[in-house]
Coordinates of C-alpha atoms and ligand atoms in Angstrom, one line a residue:
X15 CA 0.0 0.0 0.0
X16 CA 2.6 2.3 0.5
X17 CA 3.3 4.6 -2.2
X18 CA 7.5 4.0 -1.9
X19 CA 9.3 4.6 -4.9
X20 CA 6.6 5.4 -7.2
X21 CA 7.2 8.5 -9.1
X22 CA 5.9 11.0 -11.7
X23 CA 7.8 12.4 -14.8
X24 CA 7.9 15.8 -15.4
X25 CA 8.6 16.5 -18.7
X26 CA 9.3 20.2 -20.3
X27 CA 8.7 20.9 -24.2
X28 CA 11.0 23.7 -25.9
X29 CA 12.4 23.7 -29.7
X30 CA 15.6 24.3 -30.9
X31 CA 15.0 27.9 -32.6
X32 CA 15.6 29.9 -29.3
X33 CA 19.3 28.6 -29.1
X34 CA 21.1 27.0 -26.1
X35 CA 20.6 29.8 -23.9
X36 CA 17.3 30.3 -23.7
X37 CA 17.3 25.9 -23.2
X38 CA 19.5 26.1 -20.1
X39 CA 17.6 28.8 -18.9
X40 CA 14.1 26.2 -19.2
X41 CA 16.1 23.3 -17.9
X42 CA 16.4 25.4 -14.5
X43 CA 12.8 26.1 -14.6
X44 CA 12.2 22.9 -15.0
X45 CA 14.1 21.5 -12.8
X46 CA 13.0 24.2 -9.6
X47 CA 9.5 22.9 -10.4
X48 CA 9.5 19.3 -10.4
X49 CA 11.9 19.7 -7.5
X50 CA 8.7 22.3 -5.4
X51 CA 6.1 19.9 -6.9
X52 CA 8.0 16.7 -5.5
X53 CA 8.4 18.6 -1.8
X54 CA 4.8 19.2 -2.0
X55 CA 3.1 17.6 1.2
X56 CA -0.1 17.4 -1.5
X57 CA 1.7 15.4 -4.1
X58 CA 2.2 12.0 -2.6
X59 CA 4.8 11.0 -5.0
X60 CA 8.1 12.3 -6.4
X61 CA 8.3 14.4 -9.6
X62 CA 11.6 13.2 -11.4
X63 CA 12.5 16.2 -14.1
X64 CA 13.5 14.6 -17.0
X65 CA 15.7 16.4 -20.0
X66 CA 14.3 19.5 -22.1
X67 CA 12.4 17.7 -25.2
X68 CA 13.2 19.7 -28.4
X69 CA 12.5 16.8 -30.9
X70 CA 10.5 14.1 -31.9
X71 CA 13.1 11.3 -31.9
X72 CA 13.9 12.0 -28.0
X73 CA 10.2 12.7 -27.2
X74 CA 8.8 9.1 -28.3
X75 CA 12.1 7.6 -26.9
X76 CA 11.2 9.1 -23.4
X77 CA 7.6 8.2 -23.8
X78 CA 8.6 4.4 -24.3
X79 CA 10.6 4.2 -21.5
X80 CA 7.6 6.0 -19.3
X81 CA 6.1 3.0 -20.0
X82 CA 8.5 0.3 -19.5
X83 CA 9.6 1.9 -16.0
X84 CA 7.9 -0.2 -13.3
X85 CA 8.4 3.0 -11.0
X86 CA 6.7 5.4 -13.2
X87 CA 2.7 6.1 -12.6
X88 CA 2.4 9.2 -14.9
X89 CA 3.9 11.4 -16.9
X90 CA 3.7 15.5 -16.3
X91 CA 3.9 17.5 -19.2
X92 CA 4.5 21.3 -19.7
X93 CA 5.0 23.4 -22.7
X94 CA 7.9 26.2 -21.4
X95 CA 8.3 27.9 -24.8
X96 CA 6.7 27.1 -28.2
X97 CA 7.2 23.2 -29.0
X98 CA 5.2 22.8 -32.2
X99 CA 3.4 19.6 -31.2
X100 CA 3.5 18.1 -34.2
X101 CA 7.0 16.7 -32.8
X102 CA 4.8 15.4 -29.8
X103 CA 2.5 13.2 -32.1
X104 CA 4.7 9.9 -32.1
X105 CA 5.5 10.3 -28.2
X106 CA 1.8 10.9 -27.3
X107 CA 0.6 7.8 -29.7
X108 CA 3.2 5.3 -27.9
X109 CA 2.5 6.8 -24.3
X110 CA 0.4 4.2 -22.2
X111 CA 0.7 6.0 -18.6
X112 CA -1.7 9.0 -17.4
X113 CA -0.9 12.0 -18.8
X114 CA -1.4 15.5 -16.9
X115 CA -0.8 18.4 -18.8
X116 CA 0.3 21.5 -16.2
X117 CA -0.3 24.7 -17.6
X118 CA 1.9 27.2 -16.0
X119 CA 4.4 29.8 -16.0
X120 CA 7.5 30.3 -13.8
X121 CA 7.2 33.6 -13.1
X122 CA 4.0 34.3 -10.9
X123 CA 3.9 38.2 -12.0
X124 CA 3.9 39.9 -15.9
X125 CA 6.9 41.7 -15.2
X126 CA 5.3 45.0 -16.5
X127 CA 8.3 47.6 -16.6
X128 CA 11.1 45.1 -18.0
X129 CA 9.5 42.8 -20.7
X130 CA 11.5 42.7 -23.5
X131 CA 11.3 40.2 -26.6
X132 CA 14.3 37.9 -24.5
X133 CA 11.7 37.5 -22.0
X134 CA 9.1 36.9 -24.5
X135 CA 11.3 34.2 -26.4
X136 CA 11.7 32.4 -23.1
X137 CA 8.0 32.6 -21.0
X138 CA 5.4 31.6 -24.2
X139 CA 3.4 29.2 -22.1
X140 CA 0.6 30.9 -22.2
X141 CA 0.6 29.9 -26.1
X142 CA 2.9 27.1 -26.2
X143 CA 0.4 25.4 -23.9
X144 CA -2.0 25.7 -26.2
X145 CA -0.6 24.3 -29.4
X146 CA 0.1 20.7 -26.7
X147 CA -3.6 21.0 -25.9
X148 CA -5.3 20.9 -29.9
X149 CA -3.0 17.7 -30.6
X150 CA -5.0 16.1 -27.4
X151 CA -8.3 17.5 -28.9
X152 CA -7.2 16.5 -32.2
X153 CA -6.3 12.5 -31.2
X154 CA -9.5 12.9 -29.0
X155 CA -7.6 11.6 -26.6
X156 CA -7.5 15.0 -23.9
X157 CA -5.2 14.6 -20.5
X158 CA -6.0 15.8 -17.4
X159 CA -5.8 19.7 -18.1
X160 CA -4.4 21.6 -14.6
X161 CA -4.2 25.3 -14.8
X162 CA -2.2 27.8 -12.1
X163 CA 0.5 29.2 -10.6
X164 CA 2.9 25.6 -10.0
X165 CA 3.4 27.3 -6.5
X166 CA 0.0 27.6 -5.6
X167 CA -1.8 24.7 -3.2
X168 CA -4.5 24.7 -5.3
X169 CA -2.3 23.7 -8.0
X170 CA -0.7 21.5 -6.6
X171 CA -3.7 19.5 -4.9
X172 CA -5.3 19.0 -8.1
X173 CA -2.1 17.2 -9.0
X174 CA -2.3 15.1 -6.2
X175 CA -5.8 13.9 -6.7
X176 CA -5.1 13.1 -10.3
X177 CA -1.4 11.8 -9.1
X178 CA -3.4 9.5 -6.2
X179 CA -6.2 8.6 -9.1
X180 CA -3.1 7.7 -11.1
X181 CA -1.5 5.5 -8.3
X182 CA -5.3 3.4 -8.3
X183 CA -4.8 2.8 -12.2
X184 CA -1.1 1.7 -11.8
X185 CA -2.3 -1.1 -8.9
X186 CA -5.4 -2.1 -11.0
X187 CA -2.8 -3.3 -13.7
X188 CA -1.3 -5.5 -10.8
X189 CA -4.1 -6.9 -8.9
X190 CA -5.6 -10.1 -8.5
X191 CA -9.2 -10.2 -7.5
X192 CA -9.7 -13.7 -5.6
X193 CA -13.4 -15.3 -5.6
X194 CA -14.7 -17.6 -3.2
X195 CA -17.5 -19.1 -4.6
X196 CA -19.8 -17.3 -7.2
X197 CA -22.1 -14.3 -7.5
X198 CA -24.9 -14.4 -4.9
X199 CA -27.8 -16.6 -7.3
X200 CA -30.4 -14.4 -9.8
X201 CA -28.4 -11.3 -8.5
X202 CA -28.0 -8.8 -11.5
X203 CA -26.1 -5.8 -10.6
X204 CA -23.3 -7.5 -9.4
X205 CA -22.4 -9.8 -12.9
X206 CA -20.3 -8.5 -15.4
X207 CA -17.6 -9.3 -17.9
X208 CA -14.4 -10.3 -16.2
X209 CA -12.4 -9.7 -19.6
X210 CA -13.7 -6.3 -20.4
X211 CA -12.3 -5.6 -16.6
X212 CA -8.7 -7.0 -17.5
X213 CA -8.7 -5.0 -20.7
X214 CA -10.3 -1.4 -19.5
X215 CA -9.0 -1.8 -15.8
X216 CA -6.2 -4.1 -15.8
X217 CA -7.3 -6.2 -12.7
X218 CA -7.9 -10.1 -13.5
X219 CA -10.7 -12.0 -11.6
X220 CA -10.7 -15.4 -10.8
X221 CA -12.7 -17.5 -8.7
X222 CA -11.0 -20.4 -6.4
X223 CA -12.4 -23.1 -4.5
X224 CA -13.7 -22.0 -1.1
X225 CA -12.8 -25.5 0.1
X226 CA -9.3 -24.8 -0.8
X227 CA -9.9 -21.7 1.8
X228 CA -11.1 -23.8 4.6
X229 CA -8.2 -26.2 4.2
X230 CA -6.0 -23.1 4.7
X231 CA -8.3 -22.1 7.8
X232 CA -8.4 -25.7 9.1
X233 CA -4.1 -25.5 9.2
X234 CA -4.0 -22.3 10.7
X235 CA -1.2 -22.5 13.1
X236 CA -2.1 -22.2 16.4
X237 CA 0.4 -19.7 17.5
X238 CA -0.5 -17.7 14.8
X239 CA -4.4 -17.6 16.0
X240 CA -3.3 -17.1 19.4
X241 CA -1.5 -13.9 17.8
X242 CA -4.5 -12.5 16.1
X243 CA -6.9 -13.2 18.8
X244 CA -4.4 -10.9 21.3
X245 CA -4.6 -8.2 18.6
X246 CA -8.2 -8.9 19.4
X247 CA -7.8 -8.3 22.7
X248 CA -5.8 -5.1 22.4
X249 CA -7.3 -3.5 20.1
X250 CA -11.3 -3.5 20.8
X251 CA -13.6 -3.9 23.2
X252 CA -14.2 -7.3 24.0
X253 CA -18.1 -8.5 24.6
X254 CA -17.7 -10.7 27.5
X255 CA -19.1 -13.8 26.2
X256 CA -16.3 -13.6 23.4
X257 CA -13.6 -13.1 26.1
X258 CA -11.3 -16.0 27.6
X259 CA -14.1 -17.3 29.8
X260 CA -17.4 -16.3 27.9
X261 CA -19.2 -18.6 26.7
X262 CA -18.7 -18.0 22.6
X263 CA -14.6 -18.0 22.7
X264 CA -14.6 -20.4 20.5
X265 CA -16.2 -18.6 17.7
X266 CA -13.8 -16.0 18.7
X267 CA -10.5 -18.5 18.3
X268 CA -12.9 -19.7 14.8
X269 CA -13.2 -16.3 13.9
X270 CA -9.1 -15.5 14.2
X271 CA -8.5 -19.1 12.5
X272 CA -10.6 -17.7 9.8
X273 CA -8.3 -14.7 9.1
X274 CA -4.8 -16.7 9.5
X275 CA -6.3 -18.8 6.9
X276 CA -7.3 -16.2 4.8
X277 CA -4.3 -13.8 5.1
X278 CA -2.3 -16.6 4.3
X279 CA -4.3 -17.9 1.3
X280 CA -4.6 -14.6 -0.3
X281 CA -0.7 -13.8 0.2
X282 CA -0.3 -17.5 -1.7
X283 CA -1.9 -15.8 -4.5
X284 CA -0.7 -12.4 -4.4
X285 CA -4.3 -10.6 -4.2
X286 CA -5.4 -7.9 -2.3
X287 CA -9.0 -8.1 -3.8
X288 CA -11.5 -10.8 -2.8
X289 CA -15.2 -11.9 -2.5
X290 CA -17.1 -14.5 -0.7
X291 CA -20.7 -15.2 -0.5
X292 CA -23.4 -16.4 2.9
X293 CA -24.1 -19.0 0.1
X294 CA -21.1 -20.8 -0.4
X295 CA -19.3 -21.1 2.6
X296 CA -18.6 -25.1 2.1
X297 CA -15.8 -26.0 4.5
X298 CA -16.2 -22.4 6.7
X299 CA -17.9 -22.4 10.0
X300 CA -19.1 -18.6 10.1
X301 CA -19.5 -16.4 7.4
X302 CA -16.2 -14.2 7.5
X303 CA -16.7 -11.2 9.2
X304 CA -13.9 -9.3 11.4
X305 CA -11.6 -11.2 9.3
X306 CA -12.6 -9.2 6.0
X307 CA -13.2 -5.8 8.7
X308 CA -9.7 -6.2 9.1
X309 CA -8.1 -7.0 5.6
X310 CA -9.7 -3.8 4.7
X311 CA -8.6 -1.6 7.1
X312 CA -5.2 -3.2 5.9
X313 CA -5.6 -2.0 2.1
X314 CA -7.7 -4.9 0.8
X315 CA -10.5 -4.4 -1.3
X316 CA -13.7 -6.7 -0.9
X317 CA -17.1 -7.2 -2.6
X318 CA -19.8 -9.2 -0.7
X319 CA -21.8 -11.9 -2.5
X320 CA -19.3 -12.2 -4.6
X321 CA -19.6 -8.7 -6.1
X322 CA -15.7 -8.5 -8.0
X323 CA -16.7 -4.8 -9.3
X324 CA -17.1 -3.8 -5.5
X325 CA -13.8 -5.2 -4.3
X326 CA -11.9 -3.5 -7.3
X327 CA -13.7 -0.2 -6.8
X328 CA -12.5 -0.6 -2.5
X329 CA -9.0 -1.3 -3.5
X330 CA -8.8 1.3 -5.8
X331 CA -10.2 3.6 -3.5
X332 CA -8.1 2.3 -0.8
X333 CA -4.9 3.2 -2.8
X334 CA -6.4 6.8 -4.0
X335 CA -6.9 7.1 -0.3
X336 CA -3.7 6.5 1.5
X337 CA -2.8 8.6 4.4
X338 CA -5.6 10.9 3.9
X339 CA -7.4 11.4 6.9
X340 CA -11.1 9.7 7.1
X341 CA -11.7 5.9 6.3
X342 CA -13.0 4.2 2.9
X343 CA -15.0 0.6 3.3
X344 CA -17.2 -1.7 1.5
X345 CA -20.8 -0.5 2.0
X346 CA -24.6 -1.6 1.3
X347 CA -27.3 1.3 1.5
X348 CA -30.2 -0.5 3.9
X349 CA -32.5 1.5 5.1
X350 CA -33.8 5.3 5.4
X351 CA -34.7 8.1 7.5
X352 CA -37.3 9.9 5.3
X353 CA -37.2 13.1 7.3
X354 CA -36.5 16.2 5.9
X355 CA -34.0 15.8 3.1
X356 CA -33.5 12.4 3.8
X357 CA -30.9 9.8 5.2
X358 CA -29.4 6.8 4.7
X359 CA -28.5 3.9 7.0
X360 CA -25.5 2.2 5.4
X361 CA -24.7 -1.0 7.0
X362 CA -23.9 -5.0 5.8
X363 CA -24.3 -8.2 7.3
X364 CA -20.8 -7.7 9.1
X365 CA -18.4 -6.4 6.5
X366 CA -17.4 -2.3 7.1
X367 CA -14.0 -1.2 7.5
X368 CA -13.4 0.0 10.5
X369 CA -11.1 2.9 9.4
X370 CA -14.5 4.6 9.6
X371 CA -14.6 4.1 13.3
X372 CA -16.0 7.0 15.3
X373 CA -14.6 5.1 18.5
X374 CA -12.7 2.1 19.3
X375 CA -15.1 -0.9 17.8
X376 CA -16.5 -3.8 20.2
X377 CA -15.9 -7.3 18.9
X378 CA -19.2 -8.9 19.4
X379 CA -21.2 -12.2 18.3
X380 CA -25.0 -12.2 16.7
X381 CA -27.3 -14.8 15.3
X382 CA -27.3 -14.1 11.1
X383 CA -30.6 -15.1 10.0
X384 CA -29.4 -16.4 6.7
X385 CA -27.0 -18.3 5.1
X386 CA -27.5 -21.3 7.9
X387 CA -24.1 -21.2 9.3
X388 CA -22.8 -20.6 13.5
X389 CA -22.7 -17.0 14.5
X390 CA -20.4 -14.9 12.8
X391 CA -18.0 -12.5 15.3
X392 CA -17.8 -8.8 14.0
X393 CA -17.0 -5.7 14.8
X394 CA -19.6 -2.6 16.0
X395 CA -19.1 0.8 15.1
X396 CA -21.0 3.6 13.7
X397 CA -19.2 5.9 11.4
X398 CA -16.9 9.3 11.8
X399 CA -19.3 12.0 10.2
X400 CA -17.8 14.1 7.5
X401 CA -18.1 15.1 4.0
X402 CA -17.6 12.3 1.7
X403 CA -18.7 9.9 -1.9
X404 CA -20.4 6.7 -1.9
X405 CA -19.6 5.0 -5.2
X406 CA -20.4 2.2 -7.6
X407 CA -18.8 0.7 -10.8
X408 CA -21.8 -1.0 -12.6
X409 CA -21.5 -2.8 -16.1
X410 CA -23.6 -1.4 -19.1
X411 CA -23.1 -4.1 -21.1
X412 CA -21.2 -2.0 -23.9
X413 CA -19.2 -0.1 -20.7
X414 CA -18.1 0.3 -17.2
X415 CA -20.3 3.7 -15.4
X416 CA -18.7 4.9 -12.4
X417 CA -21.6 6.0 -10.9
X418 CA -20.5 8.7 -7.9
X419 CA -23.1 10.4 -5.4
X420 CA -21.4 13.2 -2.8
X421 CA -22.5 12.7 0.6
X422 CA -22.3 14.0 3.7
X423 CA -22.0 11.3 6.6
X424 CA -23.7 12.9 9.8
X425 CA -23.9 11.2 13.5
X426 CA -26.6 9.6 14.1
X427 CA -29.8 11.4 15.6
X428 CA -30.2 8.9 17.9
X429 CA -28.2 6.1 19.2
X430 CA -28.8 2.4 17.7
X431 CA -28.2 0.0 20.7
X432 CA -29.7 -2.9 18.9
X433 CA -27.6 -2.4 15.4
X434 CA -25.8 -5.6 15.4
X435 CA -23.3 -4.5 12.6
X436 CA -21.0 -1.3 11.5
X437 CA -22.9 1.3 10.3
X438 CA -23.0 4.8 8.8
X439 CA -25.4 7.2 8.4
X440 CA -25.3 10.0 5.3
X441 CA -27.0 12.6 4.5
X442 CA -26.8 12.2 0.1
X443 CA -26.2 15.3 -1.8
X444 CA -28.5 17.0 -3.1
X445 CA -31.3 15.3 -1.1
X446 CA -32.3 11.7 -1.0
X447 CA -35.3 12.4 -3.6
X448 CA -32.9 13.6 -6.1
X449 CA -30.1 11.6 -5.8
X450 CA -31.7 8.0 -5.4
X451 CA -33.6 9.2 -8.3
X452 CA -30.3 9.8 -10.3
X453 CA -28.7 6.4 -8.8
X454 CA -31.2 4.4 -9.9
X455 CA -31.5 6.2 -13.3
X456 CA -28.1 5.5 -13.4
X457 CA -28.1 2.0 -13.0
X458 CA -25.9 2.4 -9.3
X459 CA -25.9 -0.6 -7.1
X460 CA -26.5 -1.4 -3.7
X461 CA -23.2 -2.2 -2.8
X462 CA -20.8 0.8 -3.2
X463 CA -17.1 2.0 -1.7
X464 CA -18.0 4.8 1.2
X465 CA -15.1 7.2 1.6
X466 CA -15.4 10.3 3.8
X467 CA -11.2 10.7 2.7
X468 CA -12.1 11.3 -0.8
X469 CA -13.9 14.0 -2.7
X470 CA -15.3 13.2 -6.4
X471 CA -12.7 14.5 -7.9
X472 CA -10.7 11.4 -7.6
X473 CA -13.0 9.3 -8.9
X474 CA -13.4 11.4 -11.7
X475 CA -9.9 11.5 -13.0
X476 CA -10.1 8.1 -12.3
X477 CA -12.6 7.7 -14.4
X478 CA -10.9 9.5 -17.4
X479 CA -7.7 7.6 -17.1
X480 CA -9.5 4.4 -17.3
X481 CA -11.7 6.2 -20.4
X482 CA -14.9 4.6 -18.4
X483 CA -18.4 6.3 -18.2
X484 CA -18.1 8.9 -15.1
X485 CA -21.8 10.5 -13.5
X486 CA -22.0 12.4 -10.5
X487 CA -24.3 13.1 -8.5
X488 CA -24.1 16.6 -6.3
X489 CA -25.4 19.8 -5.7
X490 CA -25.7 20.9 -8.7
X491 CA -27.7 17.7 -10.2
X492 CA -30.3 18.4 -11.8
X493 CA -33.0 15.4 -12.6
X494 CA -33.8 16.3 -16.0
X495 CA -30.0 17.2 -17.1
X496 CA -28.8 14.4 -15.6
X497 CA -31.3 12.3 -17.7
X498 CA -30.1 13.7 -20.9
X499 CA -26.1 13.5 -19.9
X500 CA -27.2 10.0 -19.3
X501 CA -28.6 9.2 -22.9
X502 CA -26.0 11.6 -24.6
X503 CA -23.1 9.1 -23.1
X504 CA -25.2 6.4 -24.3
X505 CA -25.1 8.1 -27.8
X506 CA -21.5 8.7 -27.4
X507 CA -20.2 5.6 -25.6
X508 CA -22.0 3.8 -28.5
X509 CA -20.4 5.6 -31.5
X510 CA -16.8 6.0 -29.5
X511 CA -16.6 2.4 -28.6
X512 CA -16.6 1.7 -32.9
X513 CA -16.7 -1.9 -33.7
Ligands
LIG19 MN1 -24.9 -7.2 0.0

């Protein structure tokens, strides 16, 4: 999960007409940029300033080995001076990392009283920008566009969404999305095409044996449980039947065997996505519940009833998220509040990541009333209240829609004693009428990621770096726009996706 030696290439277009002076003089602009952006506590990564580019040749070379450098998650692009972009065409058709295209200038202020034409031959941004930008419009193929002062916060936080967004997109290419058992049956929004994912997302599914699972729980070293279940101990509150003496310790000590087996299993594989379902748990005592809580607060993604789409969305979200403050889980919507604007009781049968704990969770045990199997243990919590997305990635059939409604999670009016499971309650932007209008115009699910450390805006560059359907829903949404956008994508989707 950590970001480590990921990096971002920053990489500075000029031509040859100005002479060598006026290239130096970019090179130290260049390089006193990417060195501000990399020490920018917004831009999780570091900005590696690459050589002036003054020629076709040297620009696709570069581009090429952007994408053969296992380090690099995006390239930055600025036009210092004229670079007539034509000499950009064979770089930009070979580049196959995100592209952001910072349009700046090094100096802050029009310096009024001494512009001269060596000034001018230097600082063209302000047109040199624009000739990168038409061969983006031309190819149809437009990067993310960030406009400023490269000093300003502002400026620099929109790089570090679109740099976190970018981080999301280089993990999808590596992860491994393990399935325990199949969807949950005649469930529709939660099928889809498991090769269209690999080719628009990068992530490969694959469903394994849940039997192979419980053989992995069933070996669970014993030291190893004891382990986890003191991690138990120490890090929630205990309900006293679950502690050494109670009388349901040994759902406890199944629950913990549960996760040994399951850390271990999905470390075998190399995945840090996963599903399960209450209806095939062949082999499994309980239906995994702080086991799962827990794999996500550690970076794991996870769909329930084996919803794959989920689990990638978590992980991805999970990645965009890292060290932001406020949590991101796996979440169901279940039932409302229809007061006033409206709420929304978000819960699951166990599985919500505690990073969205207001408190420190209790580890408790309930009856489930489906699925048949002993009592699953889980931890209680009710969310930290905040502003925040709830999101789902459905599939159109033709597309992926990233369907994203801004929320605004809120403590609960009253407490909910009897609330067996995690659970948040939101507040959805604009109000419930019009956005569970727009959600289910939109085809959203029921299952979604909740994140109260991200904004829309990651999801949306997200969304444009994968090139999948993006919709949001906010205060500005407007039913009956919103109903058009929706059937203009379906126009364009249909015509851009070509044959
Ligand atoms: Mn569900």
């Amino acid at each position: 999960m950590d970001f480590g030696d990921l990096e971002l290439w920053f990489v500075v277009g000029s031509q040859h007409l100005y002479g060598p002076e006026v290239l130096r003089e970019v090179e130290d602009h260049a390089r006193k940029i990417a060195e501000r952006l990399s020490a920018s506590s917004h831009i999780p990564l570091k900005v590696v300033c690459q050589p002036v580019m003054t020629g076709s040749d040297s620009i696709r070379r570069l581009f090429l080995d952007a994408n053969s450098a296992d380090h690099c998650v995006g390239v930055i692009t600025w036009m210092h001076t004229f670079s007539p972009a034509r000499m950009w065409v064979a770089g930009l058709q070979s580049l196959q990392k995100p592209l952001l295209h910072l349009h700046t200038q090094f100096n802050q202020d029009l310096p009024w009283s001494t512009i001269d034409m060596d000034f001018m031959n230097v600082n063209q941004s302000a047109h040199g920008d624009r000739e990168f930008g038409f061969v983006g419009a031309r190819r149809r193929c437009i990067p993310k566009i960030v406009v400023g002062f490269w000093q300003d916060i502002e400026v620099q936080a929109e790089i570090g969404v679109w740099a976190r967004a970018a981080c999301a997109w280089h993990d999808a290419h590596q992860l491994k999305i393990v399935r325990f058992g199949d969807n949950m049956r005649d469930v529709a929004v939660t099928e889809g095409d498991k090769l269209e994912a690999q080719l628009k997302l990068g992530c490969t599914v694959n469903g394994h044996g849940v039997g192979d699972l419980a053989q992995r729980v069933e070996s669970a070293a014993e030291a190893e449980v004891a382990s986890v279940i003191s991690d138990y101990e120490q890090s929630y509150v205990v309900a006293e039947s679950l502690q050494a003496s109670g009388s349901h310790r040994r759902s406890l000590r199944e629950a913990a065997r549960i996760e040994v087996g399951l850390r271990a299993f999905l470390a075998e594989v190399g995945a840090y996505a996963f599903t399960d379902t209450f209806e095939d748990l062949h082999g499994l005592t309980q239906l995994p519940g702080i086991a799962v809580q827990r794999l996500m607060a550690d970076g794991y993604g996870f769909g329930a009833e084996g919803d794959w789409k989920t689990a990638a969305l978590v992980r991805a979200m999970k990645v965009m998220s890292r060290g932001l403050k406020g949590g991101t889980s796996f979440m169901e919507d279940y039932t409302y509040h229809l007061r006033n604007a409206g709420q929304v009781l978000g819960a699951h049968m166990l599985e919500v990541c505690p990073t969205l704990a207001d408190a420190k969770p209790s580890l408790e045990i309930h009856p489930l009333a489906i699925g048949g199997k002993a009592d699953p243990v889980r931890l209680v919590f009710t969310a930290l209240s905040g502003p925040g997305v709830n999101a789902s990635l459905i599939d159109m059939g033709n597309r992926f829609r990233l369907v994203v409604n801004k929320i605004q999670v809120v403590r609960p009016e009253e407490p909910l004693p009897k609330l067996p499971v995690a659970g948040a309650v939101w507040q959805p932007k604009p109000d419930l009428r019009v956005a569970a209008t727009a959600w289910m115009t939109a085809g959203g699910a029921h299952h979604t990621c909740l994140s109260i450390a991200l904004s829309p805006a990651y999801l949306e560059d997200f969304a444009q770096i994968a090139g999948i359907e993006y919709v949001v829903i906010d205060e500005e949404t407007r039913l009956s726009q919103f109903q058009k956008e929706l059937r203009w994508n379906e126009l364009y989707y249909g015509l851009a996706s070509g044959f």
